[in-house]
Amino acid sequence: MASSSTSNSNLTFINRLRRECLDLQQNPVPFTCAGPTADSLKQWLVVFEGETGSLYEGGTFFALLTFDDDYPFTPPTLEFKTRIYHCNIYQSTGLVKHDIFDKNWSPTVTIRQIIQKVAKLLVQCEPDHCAMKELGLQYKHERNDYERMARLWTKNFAR
């Protein structure tokens, strides 16, 4: 009986990811592109384009969105593969720190909502909930230096 239950939950998982993929193909989040990698439906490539007027303007940032077997009951992870100077993204791992991945996670959160939240972070940092404390402080107290570094990293790593 357990294998039947596992099969059904696996099928539900796969069907949900397929529905969400179709939704994003038909109505993409502005300045992004997302879909499963060739290897697995459990790992998606997400491309974020730096919006005009943002610190990341002109940059193309690649990230992996990875789902475990307990999705949607546990959140996926989103890991930037392109280096980015951002207080809400761990420089050592590229992982995004945002409430949507922990205390605000719920099985009803969609991939679209995740991508929208991260895209919004690329326009407006959240220094009070930062992954990199020193960058959060720099963003708050030395904004010109933070902005200069973000633009420099975009030029050096995302073009």
mmCIF file of N, CA and C in Angstrom, residues 81-153:
data_model
loop_
_atom_site.group_PDB
_atom_site.id
_atom_site.type_symbol
_atom_site.label_atom_id
_atom_site.label_comp_id
_atom_site.label_asym_id
_atom_site.label_seq_id
_atom_site.Cartn_x
_atom_site.Cartn_y
_atom_site.Cartn_z
ATOM 1 N N LYS A 81 23.739 30.947 -9.768
ATOM 2 C CA LYS A 81 24.994 30.408 -10.283
ATOM 3 C C LYS A 81 25.886 31.533 -10.801
ATOM 4 N N THR A 82 25.272 32.645 -11.151
ATOM 5 C CA THR A 82 26.015 33.836 -11.546
ATOM 6 C C THR A 82 26.311 34.625 -10.277
ATOM 7 N N ARG A 83 27.554 35.043 -10.123
ATOM 8 C CA ARG A 83 27.902 35.828 -8.931
ATOM 9 C C ARG A 83 27.130 37.136 -8.936
ATOM 10 N N ILE A 84 26.644 37.515 -7.757
ATOM 11 C CA ILE A 84 25.831 38.721 -7.635
ATOM 12 C C ILE A 84 26.107 39.374 -6.281
ATOM 13 N N TYR A 85 26.241 40.678 -6.303
ATOM 14 C CA TYR A 85 26.471 41.453 -5.080
ATOM 15 C C TYR A 85 25.110 41.877 -4.564
ATOM 16 N N HIS A 86 24.616 41.171 -3.561
ATOM 17 C CA HIS A 86 23.250 41.402 -3.082
ATOM 18 C C HIS A 86 23.150 40.966 -1.631
ATOM 19 N N CYS A 87 22.557 41.805 -0.791
ATOM 20 C CA CYS A 87 22.507 41.502 0.643
ATOM 21 C C CYS A 87 21.570 40.341 0.986
ATOM 22 N N ASN A 88 20.681 39.943 0.083
ATOM 23 C CA ASN A 88 19.761 38.837 0.358
ATOM 24 C C ASN A 88 20.196 37.533 -0.290
ATOM 25 N N ILE A 89 21.423 37.514 -0.816
ATOM 26 C CA ILE A 89 21.945 36.312 -1.471
ATOM 27 C C ILE A 89 23.318 36.007 -0.881
ATOM 28 N N TYR A 90 23.481 34.781 -0.377
ATOM 29 C CA TYR A 90 24.761 34.370 0.204
ATOM 30 C C TYR A 90 25.819 34.322 -0.894
ATOM 31 N N GLN A 91 26.914 35.062 -0.706
ATOM 32 C CA GLN A 91 27.974 35.070 -1.712
ATOM 33 C C GLN A 91 28.657 33.714 -1.828
ATOM 34 N N SER A 92 28.768 32.989 -0.734
ATOM 35 C CA SER A 92 29.487 31.710 -0.760
ATOM 36 C C SER A 92 28.715 30.607 -1.476
ATOM 37 N N THR A 93 27.391 30.651 -1.420
ATOM 38 C CA THR A 93 26.590 29.564 -2.008
ATOM 39 C C THR A 93 25.661 30.015 -3.124
ATOM 40 N N GLY A 94 25.337 31.295 -3.172
ATOM 41 C CA GLY A 94 24.367 31.782 -4.141
ATOM 42 C C GLY A 94 22.922 31.581 -3.718
ATOM 43 N N LEU A 95 22.712 31.008 -2.527
ATOM 44 C CA LEU A 95 21.346 30.764 -2.058
ATOM 45 C C LEU A 95 20.662 32.069 -1.662
ATOM 46 N N VAL A 96 19.380 32.140 -1.986
ATOM 47 C CA VAL A 96 18.581 33.321 -1.670
ATOM 48 C C VAL A 96 17.989 33.170 -0.280
ATOM 49 N N LYS A 97 18.093 34.232 0.517
ATOM 50 C CA LYS A 97 17.448 34.259 1.832
ATOM 51 C C LYS A 97 16.221 35.149 1.717
ATOM 52 N N HIS A 98 15.068 34.530 1.890
ATOM 53 C CA HIS A 98 13.800 35.263 1.847
ATOM 54 C C HIS A 98 12.781 34.465 2.637
ATOM 55 N N ASP A 99 11.867 35.176 3.278
ATOM 56 C CA ASP A 99 10.835 34.515 4.088
ATOM 57 C C ASP A 99 10.013 33.496 3.308
ATOM 58 N N ILE A 100 9.896 33.680 2.010
ATOM 59 C CA ILE A 100 9.095 32.742 1.219
ATOM 60 C C ILE A 100 9.694 31.332 1.257
ATOM 61 N N PHE A 101 10.995 31.239 1.548
ATOM 62 C CA PHE A 101 11.655 29.933 1.617
ATOM 63 C C PHE A 101 11.649 29.330 3.018
ATOM 64 N N ASP A 102 11.150 30.046 4.008
ATOM 65 C CA ASP A 102 11.094 29.461 5.358
ATOM 66 C C ASP A 102 9.792 29.808 6.058
ATOM 67 N N LYS A 103 9.749 30.848 6.878
ATOM 68 C CA LYS A 103 8.566 31.048 7.722
ATOM 69 C C LYS A 103 7.297 31.369 6.938
ATOM 70 N N ASN A 104 7.406 31.898 5.731
ATOM 71 C CA ASN A 104 6.214 32.185 4.933
ATOM 72 C C ASN A 104 5.917 31.100 3.900
ATOM 73 N N TRP A 105 6.617 29.974 4.004
ATOM 74 C CA TRP A 105 6.363 28.889 3.053
ATOM 75 C C TRP A 105 5.047 28.192 3.371
ATOM 76 N N SER A 106 4.352 27.831 2.326
ATOM 77 C CA SER A 106 3.133 27.032 2.433
ATOM 78 C C SER A 106 3.011 26.252 1.130
ATOM 79 N N PRO A 107 2.376 25.093 1.152
ATOM 80 C CA PRO A 107 2.214 24.308 -0.077
ATOM 81 C C PRO A 107 1.447 25.045 -1.178
ATOM 82 N N THR A 108 0.776 26.128 -0.832
ATOM 83 C CA THR A 108 0.038 26.878 -1.852
ATOM 84 C C THR A 108 0.911 27.893 -2.589
ATOM 85 N N VAL A 109 2.127 28.126 -2.114
ATOM 86 C CA VAL A 109 3.041 29.049 -2.791
ATOM 87 C C VAL A 109 3.431 28.436 -4.134
ATOM 88 N N THR A 110 3.330 29.234 -5.175
ATOM 89 C CA THR A 110 3.634 28.739 -6.521
ATOM 90 C C THR A 110 5.046 29.125 -6.948
ATOM 91 N N ILE A 111 5.506 28.465 -7.988
ATOM 92 C CA ILE A 111 6.811 28.800 -8.557
ATOM 93 C C ILE A 111 6.783 30.242 -9.074
ATOM 94 N N ARG A 112 5.670 30.638 -9.660
ATOM 95 C CA ARG A 112 5.514 32.020 -10.125
ATOM 96 C C ARG A 112 5.748 32.999 -8.974
ATOM 97 N N GLN A 113 5.152 32.731 -7.821
ATOM 98 C CA GLN A 113 5.315 33.630 -6.671
ATOM 99 C C GLN A 113 6.768 33.688 -6.217
ATOM 100 N N ILE A 114 7.440 32.547 -6.230
ATOM 101 C CA ILE A 114 8.858 32.513 -5.848
ATOM 102 C C ILE A 114 9.670 33.387 -6.797
ATOM 103 N N ILE A 115 9.475 33.180 -8.093
ATOM 104 C CA ILE A 115 10.237 33.939 -9.087
ATOM 105 C C ILE A 115 9.919 35.428 -8.984
ATOM 106 N N GLN A 116 8.656 35.766 -8.768
ATOM 107 C CA GLN A 116 8.285 37.175 -8.610
ATOM 108 C C GLN A 116 8.974 37.799 -7.398
ATOM 109 N N LYS A 117 9.016 37.073 -6.284
ATOM 110 C CA LYS A 117 9.659 37.604 -5.064
ATOM 111 C C LYS A 117 11.142 37.850 -5.298
ATOM 112 N N VAL A 118 11.810 36.884 -5.942
ATOM 113 C CA VAL A 118 13.250 37.035 -6.170
ATOM 114 C C VAL A 118 13.506 38.151 -7.185
ATOM 115 N N ALA A 119 12.687 38.226 -8.231
ATOM 116 C CA ALA A 119 12.836 39.315 -9.207
ATOM 117 C C ALA A 119 12.662 40.670 -8.520
ATOM 118 N N LYS A 120 11.733 40.749 -7.589
ATOM 119 C CA LYS A 120 11.518 41.998 -6.846
ATOM 120 C C LYS A 120 12.747 42.346 -6.000
ATOM 121 N N LEU A 121 13.407 41.316 -5.446
ATOM 122 C CA LEU A 121 14.629 41.569 -4.670
ATOM 123 C C LEU A 121 15.717 42.209 -5.529
ATOM 124 N N LEU A 122 15.718 41.898 -6.827
ATOM 125 C CA LEU A 122 16.729 42.472 -7.708
ATOM 126 C C LEU A 122 16.439 43.939 -8.018
ATOM 127 N N VAL A 123 15.260 44.398 -7.657
ATOM 128 C CA VAL A 123 14.903 45.806 -7.811
ATOM 129 C C VAL A 123 14.973 46.514 -6.459
ATOM 130 N N GLN A 124 14.556 45.815 -5.410
ATOM 131 C CA GLN A 124 14.518 46.400 -4.065
ATOM 132 C C GLN A 124 15.036 45.390 -3.041
ATOM 133 N N CYS A 125 16.241 45.626 -2.545
ATOM 134 C CA CYS A 125 16.821 44.759 -1.510
ATOM 135 C C CYS A 125 15.992 44.831 -0.233
ATOM 136 N N GLU A 126 16.139 43.815 0.601
ATOM 137 C CA GLU A 126 15.512 43.804 1.926
ATOM 138 C C GLU A 126 16.616 43.706 2.978
ATOM 139 N N PRO A 127 17.269 44.832 3.299
ATOM 140 C CA PRO A 127 18.424 44.801 4.195
ATOM 141 C C PRO A 127 18.105 44.384 5.625
ATOM 142 N N ASP A 128 16.848 44.436 6.025
ATOM 143 C CA ASP A 128 16.499 44.010 7.383
ATOM 144 C C ASP A 128 16.368 42.493 7.498
ATOM 145 N N HIS A 129 16.394 41.801 6.376
ATOM 146 C CA HIS A 129 16.287 40.334 6.355
ATOM 147 C C HIS A 129 17.391 39.776 5.466
ATOM 148 N N CYS A 130 18.602 40.228 5.703
ATOM 149 C CA CYS A 130 19.670 39.913 4.766
ATOM 150 C C CYS A 130 20.390 38.601 5.071
ATOM 151 N N ALA A 131 20.988 38.068 4.018
ATOM 152 C CA ALA A 131 21.838 36.891 4.129
ATOM 153 C C ALA A 131 23.252 37.326 4.515
ATOM 154 N N MET A 132 23.639 38.466 4.019
ATOM 155 C CA MET A 132 24.979 38.992 4.233
ATOM 156 C C MET A 132 24.858 40.256 5.088
ATOM 157 N N LYS A 133 25.049 40.098 6.406
ATOM 158 C CA LYS A 133 24.845 41.212 7.343
ATOM 159 C C LYS A 133 25.657 42.445 6.956
ATOM 160 N N GLU A 134 26.927 42.228 6.589
ATOM 161 C CA GLU A 134 27.764 43.378 6.255
ATOM 162 C C GLU A 134 27.247 44.101 5.010
ATOM 163 N N LEU A 135 26.673 43.358 4.060
ATOM 164 C CA LEU A 135 26.113 44.012 2.877
ATOM 165 C C LEU A 135 24.813 44.741 3.221
ATOM 166 N N GLY A 136 24.049 44.180 4.134
ATOM 167 C CA GLY A 136 22.832 44.853 4.590
ATOM 168 C C GLY A 136 23.155 46.180 5.255
ATOM 169 N N LEU A 137 24.202 46.178 6.082
ATOM 170 C CA LEU A 137 24.627 47.423 6.732
ATOM 171 C C LEU A 137 25.158 48.418 5.708
ATOM 172 N N GLN A 138 25.923 47.911 4.752
ATOM 173 C CA GLN A 138 26.438 48.786 3.703
ATOM 174 C C GLN A 138 25.279 49.393 2.901
ATOM 175 N N TYR A 139 24.278 48.571 2.584
ATOM 176 C CA TYR A 139 23.113 49.059 1.843
ATOM 177 C C TYR A 139 22.414 50.182 2.612
ATOM 178 N N LYS A 140 22.299 50.021 3.927
ATOM 179 C CA LYS A 140 21.608 51.022 4.753
ATOM 180 C C LYS A 140 22.435 52.292 4.973
ATOM 181 N N HIS A 141 23.745 52.140 5.213
ATOM 182 C CA HIS A 141 24.555 53.260 5.684
ATOM 183 C C HIS A 141 25.564 53.800 4.674
ATOM 184 N N GLU A 142 25.894 53.002 3.675
ATOM 185 C CA GLU A 142 26.859 53.428 2.652
ATOM 186 C C GLU A 142 26.304 53.058 1.285
ATOM 187 N N ARG A 143 25.105 53.559 1.010
ATOM 188 C CA ARG A 143 24.364 53.138 -0.183
ATOM 189 C C ARG A 143 25.153 53.339 -1.474
ATOM 190 N N ASN A 144 25.878 54.442 -1.600
ATOM 191 C CA ASN A 144 26.643 54.683 -2.829
ATOM 192 C C ASN A 144 27.680 53.593 -3.064
ATOM 193 N N ASP A 145 28.371 53.168 -2.013
ATOM 194 C CA ASP A 145 29.367 52.098 -2.143
ATOM 195 C C ASP A 145 28.697 50.780 -2.528
ATOM 196 N N TYR A 146 27.568 50.490 -1.890
ATOM 197 C CA TYR A 146 26.827 49.259 -2.202
ATOM 198 C C TYR A 146 26.419 49.256 -3.679
ATOM 199 N N GLU A 147 25.849 50.360 -4.129
ATOM 200 C CA GLU A 147 25.377 50.443 -5.509
ATOM 201 C C GLU A 147 26.527 50.330 -6.499
ATOM 202 N N ARG A 148 27.654 50.961 -6.183
ATOM 203 C CA ARG A 148 28.827 50.880 -7.055
ATOM 204 C C ARG A 148 29.308 49.438 -7.182
ATOM 205 N N MET A 149 29.370 48.725 -6.047
ATOM 206 C CA MET A 149 29.821 47.330 -6.075
ATOM 207 C C MET A 149 28.827 46.430 -6.823
ATOM 208 N N ALA A 150 27.536 46.649 -6.616
ATOM 209 C CA ALA A 150 26.526 45.842 -7.310
ATOM 210 C C ALA A 150 26.644 46.027 -8.823
ATOM 211 N N ARG A 151 26.836 47.253 -9.258
ATOM 212 C CA ARG A 151 26.988 47.516 -10.698
ATOM 213 C C ARG A 151 28.285 46.922 -11.238
ATOM 214 N N LEU A 152 29.357 47.022 -10.449
ATOM 215 C CA LEU A 152 30.643 46.464 -10.864
ATOM 216 C C LEU A 152 30.556 44.945 -11.005
ATOM 217 N N TRP A 153 29.957 44.275 -10.024
ATOM 218 C CA TRP A 153 29.810 42.819 -10.098
ATOM 219 C C TRP A 153 28.923 42.423 -11.278
#
